[in-house]
Amino acid sequence: MNQAYELRQGRISFTKLLSSGNVVVNNILFLALFVLIGYFALASSHFLSVSNFTVLLTNYAAIGVVAAAMTLLMIAGHVDLSVGSNIAFSGMMTALAVINFGAAPAVAIAIGILSGAFIGGIIGVLCGILKLSPIIVTLGMLSLLRGATLLVNPTEVYGLGDTFFYIGNGAFLGIPVLLWIVALAFLASALFISTTVWGRYIYAVGINPHAAFLAGLPVGRLLLSLHVITGAAAGLAGVLLAARLDGVSPGALGMQMELQALTIILLGGVAFAGGRGRILSVMAAWVFLAVLDNGLTLLNVPPFVQLVASGMALVFAASIDAIGTYVAPRLAQRRLVAEQIEQRRLREAKTPEG
């Protein structure tokens, strides 16, 4: 059975199929990250310090948790543009549980995560089961959740206690707790997508959901689960931000974080249409955006210029997505043709001369 037939039958691993395109995309990202670090290191003597890198990664820990989970959803061909508002809603639920009801920290954290997961479940039913457009549904949820957060409590809530302060600002074994959490989030996503059967299903659904359904894959349940996981990650991010700030501002918490998450994921080479992406590259993109934001702050760049830079990063991410979409299938096809030619040459060499 030749590889072309195996490709049509879906028996070639997606890693083999997309590896060539990923190499191109990843090289662009890592080169850009290297250049960015070099520039800021020359421009500011404080940039390369251990303390500065700790701060810049800690400040981006919450969005890293969201990106780690949402990467799985986007590889499957769906997107959640409501995560920023979900962060605010879940953070407010956590804060109110502590301040108004005197809940124990563990209970309040569980309430925050479950609030996010519940919102993700609603989106999952609408998009994964009922097959509504994820973009339209999550844009609607973005406004709905922000308004709901302000309706629940329109004023700031602060003073969450020592446990939350430790989570947001403390350290374990000399490493900030937030960095442990974001590292575990990326590790869990990487292990899930590379070692589980459902991890392989994610790529299949992203490449062709209809074909995956005809092949007997649980497409609806998979998408529902991924939306719940993304919602739970947004809930956890809300808890982490509330702990970091020791409070919640309903109108500001999580603002534009859906764009940050989308930029990180696209910058990491994940195809917006689904079917392509790696967790390691998304993690590198997370570092890239954190470095960009921190470096511009160290150089005292005005906030509106930083906003321009963030927009340019999103455009750059879209360019990487386009490059990967164009390059990956062509390089994969060339690789298949080259392997078929080599196999034919080997068969001819083994055939005894008549």
mmCIF file of C-alpha atoms in Angstrom:
data_model
loop_
_atom_site.group_PDB
_atom_site.id
_atom_site.type_symbol
_atom_site.label_atom_id
_atom_site.label_comp_id
_atom_site.label_asym_id
_atom_site.label_seq_id
_atom_site.Cartn_x
_atom_site.Cartn_y
_atom_site.Cartn_z
ATOM 1 C CA MET A 1 0.000 0.000 0.000
ATOM 2 C CA ASN A 2 1.627 3.267 -1.048
ATOM 3 C CA GLN A 3 1.701 6.476 0.980
ATOM 4 C CA ALA A 4 -0.655 8.351 -1.304
ATOM 5 C CA TYR A 5 -3.345 5.775 -0.558
ATOM 6 C CA GLU A 6 -2.498 5.916 3.152
ATOM 7 C CA LEU A 7 -2.828 9.683 3.068
ATOM 8 C CA ARG A 8 -6.300 9.424 1.513
ATOM 9 C CA GLN A 9 -7.250 6.873 4.131
ATOM 10 C CA GLY A 10 -5.905 9.045 6.973
ATOM 11 C CA ARG A 11 -3.248 6.520 8.006
ATOM 12 C CA ILE A 12 -0.248 8.814 7.787
ATOM 13 C CA SER A 13 0.413 10.630 11.050
ATOM 14 C CA PHE A 14 -0.476 14.293 11.086
ATOM 15 C CA THR A 15 2.985 15.003 12.499
ATOM 16 C CA LYS A 16 4.580 13.692 9.296
ATOM 17 C CA LEU A 17 2.117 15.490 7.110
ATOM 18 C CA LEU A 18 2.622 18.916 8.663
ATOM 19 C CA SER A 19 6.206 18.783 9.925
ATOM 20 C CA SER A 20 7.707 20.516 6.908
ATOM 21 C CA GLY A 21 5.345 23.468 7.120
ATOM 22 C CA ASN A 22 5.805 23.711 10.884
ATOM 23 C CA VAL A 23 9.566 23.971 10.444
ATOM 24 C CA VAL A 24 9.112 27.037 8.229
ATOM 25 C CA VAL A 25 6.599 28.692 10.559
ATOM 26 C CA ASN A 26 8.598 27.935 13.711
ATOM 27 C CA ASN A 27 11.836 29.268 12.233
ATOM 28 C CA ILE A 28 10.144 32.587 11.466
ATOM 29 C CA LEU A 29 8.820 32.842 15.023
ATOM 30 C CA PHE A 30 12.050 31.885 16.792
ATOM 31 C CA LEU A 31 14.087 34.200 14.579
ATOM 32 C CA ALA A 32 11.715 37.070 15.392
ATOM 33 C CA LEU A 33 11.934 36.252 19.123
ATOM 34 C CA PHE A 34 15.756 36.180 18.968
ATOM 35 C CA VAL A 35 15.874 39.547 17.183
ATOM 36 C CA LEU A 36 13.394 41.088 19.637
ATOM 37 C CA ILE A 37 15.347 39.925 22.692
ATOM 38 C CA GLY A 38 18.598 41.166 21.159
ATOM 39 C CA TYR A 39 17.144 44.589 20.405
ATOM 40 C CA PHE A 40 15.701 45.120 23.894
ATOM 41 C CA ALA A 41 18.898 43.822 25.507
ATOM 42 C CA LEU A 42 20.891 46.494 23.657
ATOM 43 C CA ALA A 43 18.301 49.213 24.310
ATOM 44 C CA SER A 44 17.896 48.587 28.060
ATOM 45 C CA SER A 45 20.482 47.355 30.556
ATOM 46 C CA HIS A 46 17.717 46.012 32.818
ATOM 47 C CA PHE A 47 16.062 43.779 30.247
ATOM 48 C CA LEU A 48 18.210 40.626 30.509
ATOM 49 C CA SER A 49 18.084 40.434 34.303
ATOM 50 C CA VAL A 50 16.544 37.347 35.921
ATOM 51 C CA SER A 51 14.181 39.498 37.947
ATOM 52 C CA ASN A 52 12.871 41.244 34.836
ATOM 53 C CA PHE A 53 12.235 37.967 32.992
ATOM 54 C CA THR A 54 10.463 36.630 36.059
ATOM 55 C CA VAL A 55 8.215 39.696 36.149
ATOM 56 C CA LEU A 56 7.421 39.691 32.431
ATOM 57 C CA LEU A 57 6.450 36.015 32.417
ATOM 58 C CA THR A 58 4.488 36.316 35.660
ATOM 59 C CA ASN A 59 2.496 39.246 34.271
ATOM 60 C CA TYR A 60 1.539 37.101 31.269
ATOM 61 C CA ALA A 61 0.844 33.901 33.239
ATOM 62 C CA ALA A 62 -2.960 34.234 33.165
ATOM 63 C CA ILE A 63 -3.157 34.703 29.416
ATOM 64 C CA GLY A 64 -0.699 31.827 29.005
ATOM 65 C CA VAL A 65 -3.115 29.493 30.791
ATOM 66 C CA VAL A 66 -5.897 30.551 28.411
ATOM 67 C CA ALA A 67 -3.687 30.187 25.334
ATOM 68 C CA ALA A 68 -2.571 26.693 26.379
ATOM 69 C CA ALA A 69 -6.188 25.485 26.477
ATOM 70 C CA MET A 70 -7.562 27.518 23.586
ATOM 71 C CA THR A 71 -4.826 26.152 21.316
ATOM 72 C CA LEU A 72 -6.516 22.748 21.429
ATOM 73 C CA LEU A 73 -9.842 24.338 20.515
ATOM 74 C CA MET A 74 -8.368 26.228 17.564
ATOM 75 C CA ILE A 75 -6.530 23.190 16.218
ATOM 76 C CA ALA A 76 -9.960 21.549 16.168
ATOM 77 C CA GLY A 77 -11.215 24.420 13.992
ATOM 78 C CA HIS A 78 -13.161 26.431 16.606
ATOM 79 C CA VAL A 79 -12.399 29.684 18.421
ATOM 80 C CA ASP A 80 -13.626 31.400 21.588
ATOM 81 C CA LEU A 81 -13.615 35.203 21.387
ATOM 82 C CA SER A 82 -15.363 35.584 24.752
ATOM 83 C CA VAL A 83 -12.501 34.463 27.004
ATOM 84 C CA GLY A 84 -11.689 38.022 28.113
ATOM 85 C CA SER A 85 -15.211 38.614 29.390
ATOM 86 C CA ASN A 86 -15.288 35.098 30.856
ATOM 87 C CA ILE A 87 -12.128 35.985 32.804
ATOM 88 C CA ALA A 88 -13.864 39.040 34.263
ATOM 89 C CA PHE A 89 -17.049 37.106 35.073
ATOM 90 C CA SER A 90 -15.210 34.221 36.734
ATOM 91 C CA GLY A 91 -12.885 36.543 38.624
ATOM 92 C CA MET A 92 -15.891 38.448 39.956
ATOM 93 C CA MET A 93 -17.606 35.215 41.040
ATOM 94 C CA THR A 94 -14.459 34.261 42.947
ATOM 95 C CA ALA A 95 -14.126 37.664 44.604
ATOM 96 C CA LEU A 96 -17.785 37.841 45.627
ATOM 97 C CA ALA A 97 -17.601 34.317 47.050
ATOM 98 C CA VAL A 98 -14.807 35.486 49.359
ATOM 99 C CA ILE A 99 -15.992 39.000 50.226
ATOM 100 C CA ASN A 100 -19.782 38.629 50.371
ATOM 101 C CA PHE A 101 -20.181 35.000 51.451
ATOM 102 C CA GLY A 102 -16.965 34.319 53.342
ATOM 103 C CA ALA A 103 -16.152 31.226 51.289
ATOM 104 C CA ALA A 104 -12.912 29.382 51.943
ATOM 105 C CA PRO A 105 -10.198 30.080 49.344
ATOM 106 C CA ALA A 106 -10.431 26.575 47.885
ATOM 107 C CA VAL A 107 -14.203 26.891 47.495
ATOM 108 C CA ALA A 108 -13.903 30.353 45.932
ATOM 109 C CA ILE A 109 -11.286 29.095 43.454
ATOM 110 C CA ALA A 110 -13.528 26.166 42.528
ATOM 111 C CA ILE A 111 -16.445 28.576 42.000
ATOM 112 C CA GLY A 112 -14.333 30.689 39.649
ATOM 113 C CA ILE A 113 -13.138 27.735 37.574
ATOM 114 C CA LEU A 114 -16.588 26.135 37.447
ATOM 115 C CA SER A 115 -18.152 29.452 36.413
ATOM 116 C CA GLY A 116 -15.792 29.595 33.442
ATOM 117 C CA ALA A 117 -16.412 25.949 32.610
ATOM 118 C CA PHE A 118 -20.189 26.502 32.742
ATOM 119 C CA ILE A 119 -19.919 29.353 30.228
ATOM 120 C CA GLY A 120 -17.701 27.162 28.072
ATOM 121 C CA GLY A 121 -20.313 24.414 28.277
ATOM 122 C CA ILE A 122 -23.043 26.741 27.001
ATOM 123 C CA ILE A 123 -20.838 27.779 24.090
ATOM 124 C CA GLY A 124 -19.925 24.150 23.458
ATOM 125 C CA VAL A 125 -23.561 23.103 23.182
ATOM 126 C CA LEU A 126 -24.359 25.964 20.809
ATOM 127 C CA CYS A 127 -21.272 25.532 18.625
ATOM 128 C CA GLY A 128 -20.260 21.876 19.005
ATOM 129 C CA ILE A 129 -23.676 20.220 19.243
ATOM 130 C CA LEU A 130 -26.032 22.652 17.498
ATOM 131 C CA LYS A 131 -23.279 23.693 15.042
ATOM 132 C CA LEU A 132 -23.781 27.447 15.267
ATOM 133 C CA SER A 133 -20.930 29.704 14.159
ATOM 134 C CA PRO A 134 -18.281 29.909 16.929
ATOM 135 C CA ILE A 135 -17.290 33.436 15.889
ATOM 136 C CA ILE A 136 -20.838 34.807 16.075
ATOM 137 C CA VAL A 137 -21.753 32.950 19.284
ATOM 138 C CA THR A 138 -18.600 33.915 21.165
ATOM 139 C CA LEU A 139 -18.762 37.545 20.012
ATOM 140 C CA GLY A 140 -22.268 37.640 21.460
ATOM 141 C CA MET A 141 -21.042 36.030 24.683
ATOM 142 C CA LEU A 142 -18.232 38.585 24.891
ATOM 143 C CA SER A 143 -20.742 41.427 25.300
ATOM 144 C CA LEU A 144 -23.225 39.357 27.305
ATOM 145 C CA LEU A 145 -20.681 38.275 29.917
ATOM 146 C CA ARG A 146 -19.169 41.736 30.306
ATOM 147 C CA GLY A 147 -22.638 43.171 30.879
ATOM 148 C CA ALA A 148 -23.535 40.348 33.267
ATOM 149 C CA THR A 149 -20.387 41.005 35.292
ATOM 150 C CA LEU A 150 -21.289 44.687 35.651
ATOM 151 C CA LEU A 151 -24.870 43.778 36.551
ATOM 152 C CA VAL A 152 -23.728 41.376 39.259
ATOM 153 C CA ASN A 153 -21.409 43.944 40.798
ATOM 154 C CA PRO A 154 -20.637 47.271 39.094
ATOM 155 C CA THR A 155 -17.929 48.346 41.556
ATOM 156 C CA GLU A 156 -14.423 47.104 42.357
ATOM 157 C CA VAL A 157 -13.962 44.299 44.866
ATOM 158 C CA TYR A 158 -10.645 44.010 46.702
ATOM 159 C CA GLY A 159 -8.982 42.435 49.731
ATOM 160 C CA LEU A 160 -9.160 38.686 48.975
ATOM 161 C CA GLY A 161 -6.865 37.532 51.770
ATOM 162 C CA ASP A 162 -3.442 35.970 52.276
ATOM 163 C CA THR A 163 -4.063 32.763 50.299
ATOM 164 C CA PHE A 164 -4.919 34.640 47.133
ATOM 165 C CA PHE A 165 -2.033 37.045 47.664
ATOM 166 C CA TYR A 166 0.329 34.070 47.885
ATOM 167 C CA ILE A 167 -1.080 32.544 44.685
ATOM 168 C CA GLY A 168 -0.743 35.803 42.793
ATOM 169 C CA ASN A 169 2.527 37.083 44.230
ATOM 170 C CA GLY A 170 4.205 34.289 46.188
ATOM 171 C CA ALA A 171 6.859 31.760 45.189
ATOM 172 C CA PHE A 172 7.368 28.013 45.579
ATOM 173 C CA LEU A 173 10.946 26.694 45.499
ATOM 174 C CA GLY A 174 12.078 30.149 44.428
ATOM 175 C CA ILE A 175 9.788 30.227 41.372
ATOM 176 C CA PRO A 176 6.575 32.296 41.324
ATOM 177 C CA VAL A 177 3.439 30.218 41.840
ATOM 178 C CA LEU A 178 1.924 31.706 38.685
ATOM 179 C CA LEU A 179 4.809 30.353 36.596
ATOM 180 C CA TRP A 180 4.292 26.866 38.036
ATOM 181 C CA ILE A 181 0.625 27.054 37.058
ATOM 182 C CA VAL A 182 1.211 28.268 33.481
ATOM 183 C CA ALA A 183 3.978 25.689 32.984
ATOM 184 C CA LEU A 184 1.630 22.926 34.117
ATOM 185 C CA ALA A 185 -1.063 24.260 31.762
ATOM 186 C CA PHE A 186 1.242 24.098 28.732
ATOM 187 C CA LEU A 187 2.572 20.683 29.811
ATOM 188 C CA ALA A 188 -0.942 19.276 30.234
ATOM 189 C CA SER A 189 -1.980 20.518 26.789
ATOM 190 C CA ALA A 190 1.165 19.112 25.178
ATOM 191 C CA LEU A 191 0.700 15.699 26.801
ATOM 192 C CA PHE A 192 -2.993 15.598 25.944
ATOM 193 C CA ILE A 193 -2.509 16.371 22.289
ATOM 194 C CA SER A 194 0.514 14.106 21.791
ATOM 195 C CA THR A 195 -0.247 11.053 23.920
ATOM 196 C CA THR A 196 -4.036 10.573 23.903
ATOM 197 C CA VAL A 197 -6.436 9.274 21.287
ATOM 198 C CA TRP A 198 -8.595 12.388 21.605
ATOM 199 C CA GLY A 199 -5.480 14.464 20.992
ATOM 200 C CA ARG A 200 -5.176 12.839 17.563
ATOM 201 C CA TYR A 201 -8.890 13.336 16.998
ATOM 202 C CA ILE A 202 -8.388 17.098 17.460
ATOM 203 C CA TYR A 203 -6.219 17.301 14.335
ATOM 204 C CA ALA A 204 -8.607 15.121 12.348
ATOM 205 C CA VAL A 205 -11.597 17.291 13.265
ATOM 206 C CA GLY A 206 -9.642 20.444 12.458
ATOM 207 C CA ILE A 207 -8.616 19.197 9.024
ATOM 208 C CA ASN A 208 -12.057 17.929 7.981
ATOM 209 C CA PRO A 209 -14.870 17.720 10.560
ATOM 210 C CA HIS A 210 -17.299 16.104 8.113
ATOM 211 C CA ALA A 211 -14.836 13.360 7.208
ATOM 212 C CA ALA A 212 -14.069 12.867 10.899
ATOM 213 C CA PHE A 213 -17.788 12.459 11.611
ATOM 214 C CA LEU A 214 -18.177 9.929 8.788
ATOM 215 C CA ALA A 215 -15.192 8.043 10.200
ATOM 216 C CA GLY A 216 -17.048 7.625 13.491
ATOM 217 C CA LEU A 217 -15.154 10.184 15.547
ATOM 218 C CA PRO A 218 -17.130 11.861 18.383
ATOM 219 C CA VAL A 219 -16.944 15.315 16.801
ATOM 220 C CA GLY A 220 -19.750 16.923 18.827
ATOM 221 C CA ARG A 221 -18.549 15.592 22.181
ATOM 222 C CA LEU A 222 -14.967 16.532 21.376
ATOM 223 C CA LEU A 223 -15.833 20.136 20.519
ATOM 224 C CA LEU A 224 -18.091 20.415 23.574
ATOM 225 C CA SER A 225 -15.256 19.155 25.793
ATOM 226 C CA LEU A 226 -12.737 21.568 24.266
ATOM 227 C CA HIS A 227 -15.068 24.536 24.820
ATOM 228 C CA VAL A 228 -15.542 23.460 28.450
ATOM 229 C CA ILE A 229 -11.758 23.156 28.892
ATOM 230 C CA THR A 230 -11.234 26.605 27.360
ATOM 231 C CA GLY A 231 -13.926 28.067 29.596
ATOM 232 C CA ALA A 232 -12.381 26.432 32.672
ATOM 233 C CA ALA A 233 -8.984 27.870 31.686
ATOM 234 C CA ALA A 234 -10.578 31.324 31.402
ATOM 235 C CA GLY A 235 -12.098 30.780 34.841
ATOM 236 C CA LEU A 236 -8.706 29.840 36.258
ATOM 237 C CA ALA A 237 -7.168 32.898 34.569
ATOM 238 C CA GLY A 238 -9.816 35.058 36.267
ATOM 239 C CA VAL A 239 -8.837 33.566 39.621
ATOM 240 C CA LEU A 240 -5.138 34.162 38.932
ATOM 241 C CA LEU A 241 -5.648 37.771 37.885
ATOM 242 C CA ALA A 242 -7.848 38.441 40.905
ATOM 243 C CA ALA A 243 -5.110 36.952 43.101
ATOM 244 C CA ARG A 244 -2.390 38.923 41.325
ATOM 245 C CA LEU A 245 -4.267 42.232 41.728
ATOM 246 C CA ASP A 246 -5.871 41.312 45.068
ATOM 247 C CA GLY A 247 -9.202 42.350 43.627
ATOM 248 C CA VAL A 248 -11.455 42.598 40.597
ATOM 249 C CA SER A 249 -12.516 45.565 38.492
ATOM 250 C CA PRO A 250 -15.583 44.404 36.501
ATOM 251 C CA GLY A 251 -15.045 46.819 33.626
ATOM 252 C CA ALA A 252 -11.294 46.328 33.222
ATOM 253 C CA LEU A 253 -10.390 42.759 34.189
ATOM 254 C CA GLY A 254 -9.727 40.621 31.125
ATOM 255 C CA MET A 255 -10.260 43.519 28.716
ATOM 256 C CA GLN A 256 -8.930 42.637 25.214
ATOM 257 C CA MET A 257 -7.386 39.415 26.527
ATOM 258 C CA GLU A 258 -9.286 37.484 23.858
ATOM 259 C CA LEU A 259 -7.205 39.358 21.258
ATOM 260 C CA GLN A 260 -4.017 38.629 23.186
ATOM 261 C CA ALA A 261 -4.835 34.925 23.315
ATOM 262 C CA LEU A 262 -5.704 34.873 19.612
ATOM 263 C CA THR A 263 -2.464 36.683 18.748
ATOM 264 C CA ILE A 264 -0.380 34.227 20.782
ATOM 265 C CA ILE A 265 -2.015 31.191 19.217
ATOM 266 C CA LEU A 266 -1.807 32.429 15.628
ATOM 267 C CA LEU A 267 1.741 33.648 16.217
ATOM 268 C CA GLY A 268 2.554 30.130 17.386
ATOM 269 C CA GLY A 269 1.640 28.764 13.959
ATOM 270 C CA VAL A 270 -1.809 27.390 14.739
ATOM 271 C CA ALA A 271 -4.031 27.593 11.659
ATOM 272 C CA PHE A 272 -7.139 29.724 12.212
ATOM 273 C CA ALA A 273 -9.087 27.201 10.127
ATOM 274 C CA GLY A 274 -7.769 24.338 12.270
ATOM 275 C CA GLY A 275 -5.755 21.201 11.621
ATOM 276 C CA ARG A 276 -2.269 22.577 12.297
ATOM 277 C CA GLY A 277 -0.334 23.666 15.387
ATOM 278 C CA ARG A 278 2.078 22.743 18.171
ATOM 279 C CA ILE A 279 2.014 23.624 21.869
ATOM 280 C CA LEU A 280 5.763 24.362 21.984
ATOM 281 C CA SER A 281 5.423 27.013 19.283
ATOM 282 C CA VAL A 282 2.464 28.603 21.080
ATOM 283 C CA MET A 283 4.551 28.735 24.247
ATOM 284 C CA ALA A 284 7.304 30.520 22.296
ATOM 285 C CA ALA A 285 4.721 32.982 20.974
ATOM 286 C CA TRP A 286 3.544 33.588 24.549
ATOM 287 C CA VAL A 287 7.117 34.513 25.493
ATOM 288 C CA PHE A 288 7.365 36.709 22.366
ATOM 289 C CA LEU A 289 4.329 38.789 23.300
ATOM 290 C CA ALA A 290 5.458 39.073 26.933
ATOM 291 C CA VAL A 291 8.911 40.229 25.805
ATOM 292 C CA LEU A 292 7.379 42.770 23.419
ATOM 293 C CA ASP A 293 5.138 44.276 26.079
ATOM 294 C CA ASN A 294 7.863 44.339 28.739
ATOM 295 C CA GLY A 295 10.532 45.756 26.433
ATOM 296 C CA LEU A 296 8.313 48.604 25.262
ATOM 297 C CA THR A 297 7.461 49.414 28.882
ATOM 298 C CA LEU A 298 11.150 49.497 29.860
ATOM 299 C CA LEU A 299 11.799 51.911 26.990
ATOM 300 C CA ASN A 300 8.986 54.170 28.256
ATOM 301 C CA VAL A 301 7.067 53.815 25.010
ATOM 302 C CA PRO A 302 3.659 55.555 25.241
ATOM 303 C CA PRO A 303 0.662 53.229 25.720
ATOM 304 C CA PHE A 304 -0.893 54.106 22.339
ATOM 305 C CA VAL A 305 2.348 53.064 20.613
ATOM 306 C CA GLN A 306 2.234 49.780 22.530
ATOM 307 C CA LEU A 307 -1.290 49.323 21.203
ATOM 308 C CA VAL A 308 0.032 49.818 17.674
ATOM 309 C CA ALA A 309 2.749 47.239 18.353
ATOM 310 C CA SER A 310 0.162 44.739 19.594
ATOM 311 C CA GLY A 311 -1.865 45.283 16.427
ATOM 312 C CA MET A 312 1.231 44.733 14.307
ATOM 313 C CA ALA A 313 1.904 41.514 16.224
ATOM 314 C CA LEU A 314 -1.591 40.298 15.327
ATOM 315 C CA VAL A 315 -0.991 41.147 11.657
ATOM 316 C CA PHE A 316 2.340 39.310 11.873
ATOM 317 C CA ALA A 317 0.507 36.351 13.388
ATOM 318 C CA ALA A 318 -1.982 36.383 10.517
ATOM 319 C CA SER A 319 0.953 36.406 8.079
ATOM 320 C CA ILE A 320 2.449 33.354 9.759
ATOM 321 C CA ASP A 321 -0.945 31.650 9.554
ATOM 322 C CA ALA A 322 -1.111 32.415 5.817
ATOM 323 C CA ILE A 323 2.454 31.210 5.247
ATOM 324 C CA GLY A 324 1.780 27.983 7.099
ATOM 325 C CA THR A 325 -1.468 27.413 5.213
ATOM 326 C CA TYR A 326 0.290 27.947 1.872
ATOM 327 C CA VAL A 327 3.577 26.180 2.577
ATOM 328 C CA ALA A 328 2.585 23.142 4.663
ATOM 329 C CA PRO A 329 0.443 21.217 2.122
ATOM 330 C CA ARG A 330 2.852 21.932 -0.721
ATOM 331 C CA LEU A 331 5.910 20.757 1.202
ATOM 332 C CA ALA A 332 4.007 17.727 2.453
ATOM 333 C CA GLN A 333 2.985 16.823 -1.107
ATOM 334 C CA ARG A 334 6.554 17.209 -2.341
ATOM 335 C CA ARG A 335 7.736 14.976 0.479
ATOM 336 C CA LEU A 336 5.203 12.291 -0.445
ATOM 337 C CA VAL A 337 6.210 12.415 -4.097
ATOM 338 C CA ALA A 338 9.899 12.178 -3.212
ATOM 339 C CA GLU A 339 9.266 9.175 -0.959
ATOM 340 C CA GLN A 340 7.226 7.449 -3.661
ATOM 341 C CA ILE A 341 10.027 8.000 -6.202
ATOM 342 C CA GLU A 342 12.566 6.606 -3.741
ATOM 343 C CA GLN A 343 10.395 3.547 -3.065
ATOM 344 C CA ARG A 344 10.024 2.897 -6.807
ATOM 345 C CA ARG A 345 13.796 3.242 -7.271
ATOM 346 C CA LEU A 346 14.438 0.726 -4.490
ATOM 347 C CA ARG A 347 11.944 -1.775 -5.990
ATOM 348 C CA GLU A 348 13.583 -1.450 -9.395
ATOM 349 C CA ALA A 349 17.005 -1.944 -7.849
ATOM 350 C CA LYS A 350 15.839 -5.161 -6.139
ATOM 351 C CA THR A 351 14.265 -6.545 -9.325
ATOM 352 C CA PRO A 352 16.713 -9.024 -10.940
ATOM 353 C CA GLU A 353 17.779 -8.063 -14.408
ATOM 354 C CA GLY A 354 16.138 -10.211 -17.038
#
